[in-house]
Amino acid sequence: MTASSGRALRLTVVVGENDTWKHRPLYSEIVHRAHAAGLAGASVFRGIEGFGASSLIHTSRLLSLGEDLPVAVVIVDTAPRVRAFLPQLGELVTDGLVTVDECEVIRYAGPGDRPGTPDTEGEKSP
C-alpha cells in the first residue's frame, strides 16, 4: 500500500571512496550529517568503474586500478530540506560532483507507516 507520494529533490554526491573528512570516509560523513539534519534517508553506492576530472579511469576489473572507485551518496527529501543541506556539502566536498534534480517519490508503507500520512507536498495520500 502506498503511504505517500509527491514531488521531491534527489541529491547525488559523487566522490572517491578514498576521500576523507577528518580521518573519516567522506561518504560516511555526508550520511551522518544528513541523518543529523533530519533528512528522510541516504544511501551509498559504490561504483565499479568511472572517471572524473582527473580523466583517470578507475575500475574494479583490474587489481591495480581498483583503488579509489567512485562512490555516490543519494539523498531524497523535500526541496526545502535538501536545499538547506547544500551549504554543508560546500564545506565537505572539495573534489567531487554534486547534482540536484527533481523526482517523483512513491514510498511504500513499512511496518511503522500508516496509510494516509502526509506526502512531500503536505497533502493526504489516497
PDB file of C-alpha atoms in Angstrom:
ATOM      1  CA  MET A   1       0.000   0.000   0.000  1.00  0.00           C
ATOM      2  CA  THR A   2       1.331   3.438  -0.875  1.00  0.00           C
ATOM      3  CA  ALA A   3       1.963   5.595   2.194  1.00  0.00           C
ATOM      4  CA  SER A   4       2.912   8.824   0.439  1.00  0.00           C
ATOM      5  CA  SER A   5       3.884  10.260  -2.893  1.00  0.00           C
ATOM      6  CA  GLY A   6       4.739  13.613  -4.402  1.00  0.00           C
ATOM      7  CA  ARG A   7       7.473  15.813  -5.764  1.00  0.00           C
ATOM      8  CA  ALA A   8      10.898  15.862  -4.139  1.00  0.00           C
ATOM      9  CA  LEU A   9      14.554  16.556  -4.873  1.00  0.00           C
ATOM     10  CA  ARG A  10      17.218  13.906  -5.358  1.00  0.00           C
ATOM     11  CA  LEU A  11      20.663  14.995  -4.220  1.00  0.00           C
ATOM     12  CA  THR A  12      23.536  12.915  -5.582  1.00  0.00           C
ATOM     13  CA  VAL A  13      27.101  13.408  -4.394  1.00  0.00           C
ATOM     14  CA  VAL A  14      29.823  11.556  -6.304  1.00  0.00           C
ATOM     15  CA  VAL A  15      33.224  11.336  -4.629  1.00  0.00           C
ATOM     16  CA  GLY A  16      36.109   8.873  -4.486  1.00  0.00           C
ATOM     17  CA  GLU A  17      35.901   6.057  -1.969  1.00  0.00           C
ATOM     18  CA  ASN A  18      39.273   7.123  -0.533  1.00  0.00           C
ATOM     19  CA  ASP A  19      38.204  10.753   0.026  1.00  0.00           C
ATOM     20  CA  THR A  20      38.185  11.629   3.718  1.00  0.00           C
ATOM     21  CA  TRP A  21      36.958  14.302   6.110  1.00  0.00           C
ATOM     22  CA  LYS A  22      38.969  14.469   9.343  1.00  0.00           C
ATOM     23  CA  HIS A  23      40.175  10.842   9.068  1.00  0.00           C
ATOM     24  CA  ARG A  24      36.682   9.508   8.276  1.00  0.00           C
ATOM     25  CA  PRO A  25      35.427   8.384   4.843  1.00  0.00           C
ATOM     26  CA  LEU A  26      33.792  11.405   3.193  1.00  0.00           C
ATOM     27  CA  TYR A  27      30.740   9.409   2.129  1.00  0.00           C
ATOM     28  CA  SER A  28      30.212   8.355   5.752  1.00  0.00           C
ATOM     29  CA  GLU A  29      30.467  11.957   6.968  1.00  0.00           C
ATOM     30  CA  ILE A  30      27.858  13.010   4.394  1.00  0.00           C
ATOM     31  CA  VAL A  31      25.473  10.240   5.525  1.00  0.00           C
ATOM     32  CA  HIS A  32      25.908  11.100   9.203  1.00  0.00           C
ATOM     33  CA  ARG A  33      25.358  14.813   8.570  1.00  0.00           C
ATOM     34  CA  ALA A  34      22.250  14.052   6.504  1.00  0.00           C
ATOM     35  CA  HIS A  35      20.952  11.955   9.392  1.00  0.00           C
ATOM     36  CA  ALA A  36      21.724  14.709  11.910  1.00  0.00           C
ATOM     37  CA  ALA A  37      19.946  17.217   9.646  1.00  0.00           C
ATOM     38  CA  GLY A  38      16.807  15.065   9.788  1.00  0.00           C
ATOM     39  CA  LEU A  39      16.742  14.205   6.095  1.00  0.00           C
ATOM     40  CA  ALA A  40      14.490  11.333   5.045  1.00  0.00           C
ATOM     41  CA  GLY A  41      17.338   8.965   4.163  1.00  0.00           C
ATOM     42  CA  ALA A  42      20.664   8.489   2.444  1.00  0.00           C
ATOM     43  CA  SER A  43      22.202   5.566   0.573  1.00  0.00           C
ATOM     44  CA  VAL A  44      25.778   4.986  -0.576  1.00  0.00           C
ATOM     45  CA  PHE A  45      26.506   3.161  -3.830  1.00  0.00           C
ATOM     46  CA  ARG A  46      29.999   2.021  -4.794  1.00  0.00           C
ATOM     47  CA  GLY A  47      30.776   2.264  -8.482  1.00  0.00           C
ATOM     48  CA  ILE A  48      32.517  -0.484 -10.385  1.00  0.00           C
ATOM     49  CA  GLU A  49      34.081   1.811 -12.961  1.00  0.00           C
ATOM     50  CA  GLY A  50      34.326   5.512 -13.692  1.00  0.00           C
ATOM     51  CA  PHE A  51      36.402   8.613 -14.257  1.00  0.00           C
ATOM     52  CA  GLY A  52      36.140  12.216 -13.251  1.00  0.00           C
ATOM     53  CA  ALA A  53      38.033  15.484 -13.506  1.00  0.00           C
ATOM     54  CA  SER A  54      41.380  13.671 -13.343  1.00  0.00           C
ATOM     55  CA  SER A  55      40.491  11.690 -16.504  1.00  0.00           C
ATOM     56  CA  LEU A  56      41.912   8.559 -14.865  1.00  0.00           C
ATOM     57  CA  ILE A  57      39.676   5.530 -15.317  1.00  0.00           C
ATOM     58  CA  HIS A  58      39.142   3.616 -12.088  1.00  0.00           C
ATOM     59  CA  THR A  59      37.790   0.101 -12.403  1.00  0.00           C
ATOM     60  CA  SER A  60      37.272  -2.919 -10.191  1.00  0.00           C
ATOM     61  CA  ARG A  61      38.203  -5.216 -13.106  1.00  0.00           C
ATOM     62  CA  LEU A  62      41.938  -4.621 -12.824  1.00  0.00           C
ATOM     63  CA  LEU A  63      43.529  -5.112  -9.435  1.00  0.00           C
ATOM     64  CA  SER A  64      45.992  -2.246  -9.887  1.00  0.00           C
ATOM     65  CA  LEU A  65      43.251   0.196 -10.932  1.00  0.00           C
ATOM     66  CA  GLY A  66      40.687  -0.974  -8.388  1.00  0.00           C
ATOM     67  CA  GLU A  67      41.581   1.758  -5.947  1.00  0.00           C
ATOM     68  CA  ASP A  68      39.567   4.879  -5.231  1.00  0.00           C
ATOM     69  CA  LEU A  69      36.440   3.775  -7.073  1.00  0.00           C
ATOM     70  CA  PRO A  70      33.581   6.260  -7.426  1.00  0.00           C
ATOM     71  CA  VAL A  71      31.041   6.395  -4.624  1.00  0.00           C
ATOM     72  CA  ALA A  72      27.605   8.016  -4.940  1.00  0.00           C
ATOM     73  CA  VAL A  73      25.635   9.225  -1.935  1.00  0.00           C
ATOM     74  CA  VAL A  74      21.962   9.623  -2.845  1.00  0.00           C
ATOM     75  CA  ILE A  75      19.560  11.600  -0.665  1.00  0.00           C
ATOM     76  CA  VAL A  76      15.873  12.218  -1.448  1.00  0.00           C
ATOM     77  CA  ASP A  77      13.714  14.654   0.502  1.00  0.00           C
ATOM     78  CA  THR A  78      11.580  17.760   0.066  1.00  0.00           C
ATOM     79  CA  ALA A  79      13.075  20.682  -1.828  1.00  0.00           C
ATOM     80  CA  PRO A  80      13.419  22.976   1.213  1.00  0.00           C
ATOM     81  CA  ARG A  81      15.172  20.294   3.279  1.00  0.00           C
ATOM     82  CA  VAL A  82      17.594  19.331   0.504  1.00  0.00           C
ATOM     83  CA  ARG A  83      18.393  22.976  -0.277  1.00  0.00           C
ATOM     84  CA  ALA A  84      19.007  23.673   3.425  1.00  0.00           C
ATOM     85  CA  PHE A  85      21.544  20.812   3.455  1.00  0.00           C
ATOM     86  CA  LEU A  86      23.568  22.084   0.461  1.00  0.00           C
ATOM     87  CA  PRO A  87      25.768  24.516   2.464  1.00  0.00           C
ATOM     88  CA  GLN A  88      27.109  21.593   4.495  1.00  0.00           C
ATOM     89  CA  LEU A  89      28.183  19.886   1.263  1.00  0.00           C
ATOM     90  CA  GLY A  90      30.028  23.038   0.234  1.00  0.00           C
ATOM     91  CA  GLU A  91      32.117  22.615   3.356  1.00  0.00           C
ATOM     92  CA  LEU A  92      32.759  18.898   2.799  1.00  0.00           C
ATOM     93  CA  VAL A  93      33.094  18.303  -0.952  1.00  0.00           C
ATOM     94  CA  THR A  94      36.166  19.941  -2.433  1.00  0.00           C
ATOM     95  CA  ASP A  95      36.727  17.417  -5.230  1.00  0.00           C
ATOM     96  CA  GLY A  96      33.596  15.703  -6.483  1.00  0.00           C
ATOM     97  CA  LEU A  97      30.286  16.196  -8.218  1.00  0.00           C
ATOM     98  CA  VAL A  98      27.027  17.326  -6.630  1.00  0.00           C
ATOM     99  CA  THR A  99      23.791  17.181  -8.612  1.00  0.00           C
ATOM    100  CA  VAL A 100      20.252  18.073  -7.633  1.00  0.00           C
ATOM    101  CA  ASP A 101      17.275  17.020  -9.714  1.00  0.00           C
ATOM    102  CA  GLU A 102      13.530  16.852  -9.294  1.00  0.00           C
ATOM    103  CA  CYS A 103      11.929  13.458  -8.897  1.00  0.00           C
ATOM    104  CA  GLU A 104       8.620  11.889  -8.060  1.00  0.00           C
ATOM    105  CA  VAL A 105       8.510   9.900  -4.843  1.00  0.00           C
ATOM    106  CA  ILE A 106       6.336   6.851  -4.385  1.00  0.00           C
ATOM    107  CA  ARG A 107       7.011   5.425  -0.958  1.00  0.00           C
ATOM    108  CA  TYR A 108       5.536   2.118   0.105  1.00  0.00           C
ATOM    109  CA  ALA A 109       4.330   1.682   3.664  1.00  0.00           C
ATOM    110  CA  GLY A 110       6.697  -0.036   6.027  1.00  0.00           C
ATOM    111  CA  PRO A 111       5.857  -1.650   9.386  1.00  0.00           C
ATOM    112  CA  GLY A 112       5.656   1.705  11.204  1.00  0.00           C
ATOM    113  CA  ASP A 113       3.900   3.669   8.449  1.00  0.00           C
ATOM    114  CA  ARG A 114       0.202   4.399   8.264  1.00  0.00           C
ATOM    115  CA  PRO A 115      -1.701   4.891   5.005  1.00  0.00           C
ATOM    116  CA  GLY A 116      -2.900   8.440   4.544  1.00  0.00           C
ATOM    117  CA  THR A 117       0.090  10.145   6.172  1.00  0.00           C
ATOM    118  CA  PRO A 118       1.106  13.499   4.671  1.00  0.00           C
ATOM    119  CA  ASP A 119       3.145  13.277   1.494  1.00  0.00           C
ATOM    120  CA  THR A 120       6.001  15.541   0.387  1.00  0.00           C
ATOM    121  CA  GLU A 121       3.518  18.184  -0.768  1.00  0.00           C
ATOM    122  CA  GLY A 122       1.734  18.233   2.588  1.00  0.00           C
ATOM    123  CA  GLU A 123      -1.484  16.592   1.328  1.00  0.00           C
ATOM    124  CA  LYS A 124      -3.016  13.287   2.311  1.00  0.00           C
ATOM    125  CA  SER A 125      -2.347  10.282   0.103  1.00  0.00           C
ATOM    126  CA  PRO A 126      -5.290   8.265  -1.261  1.00  0.00           C
TER     127      PRO A 126
END
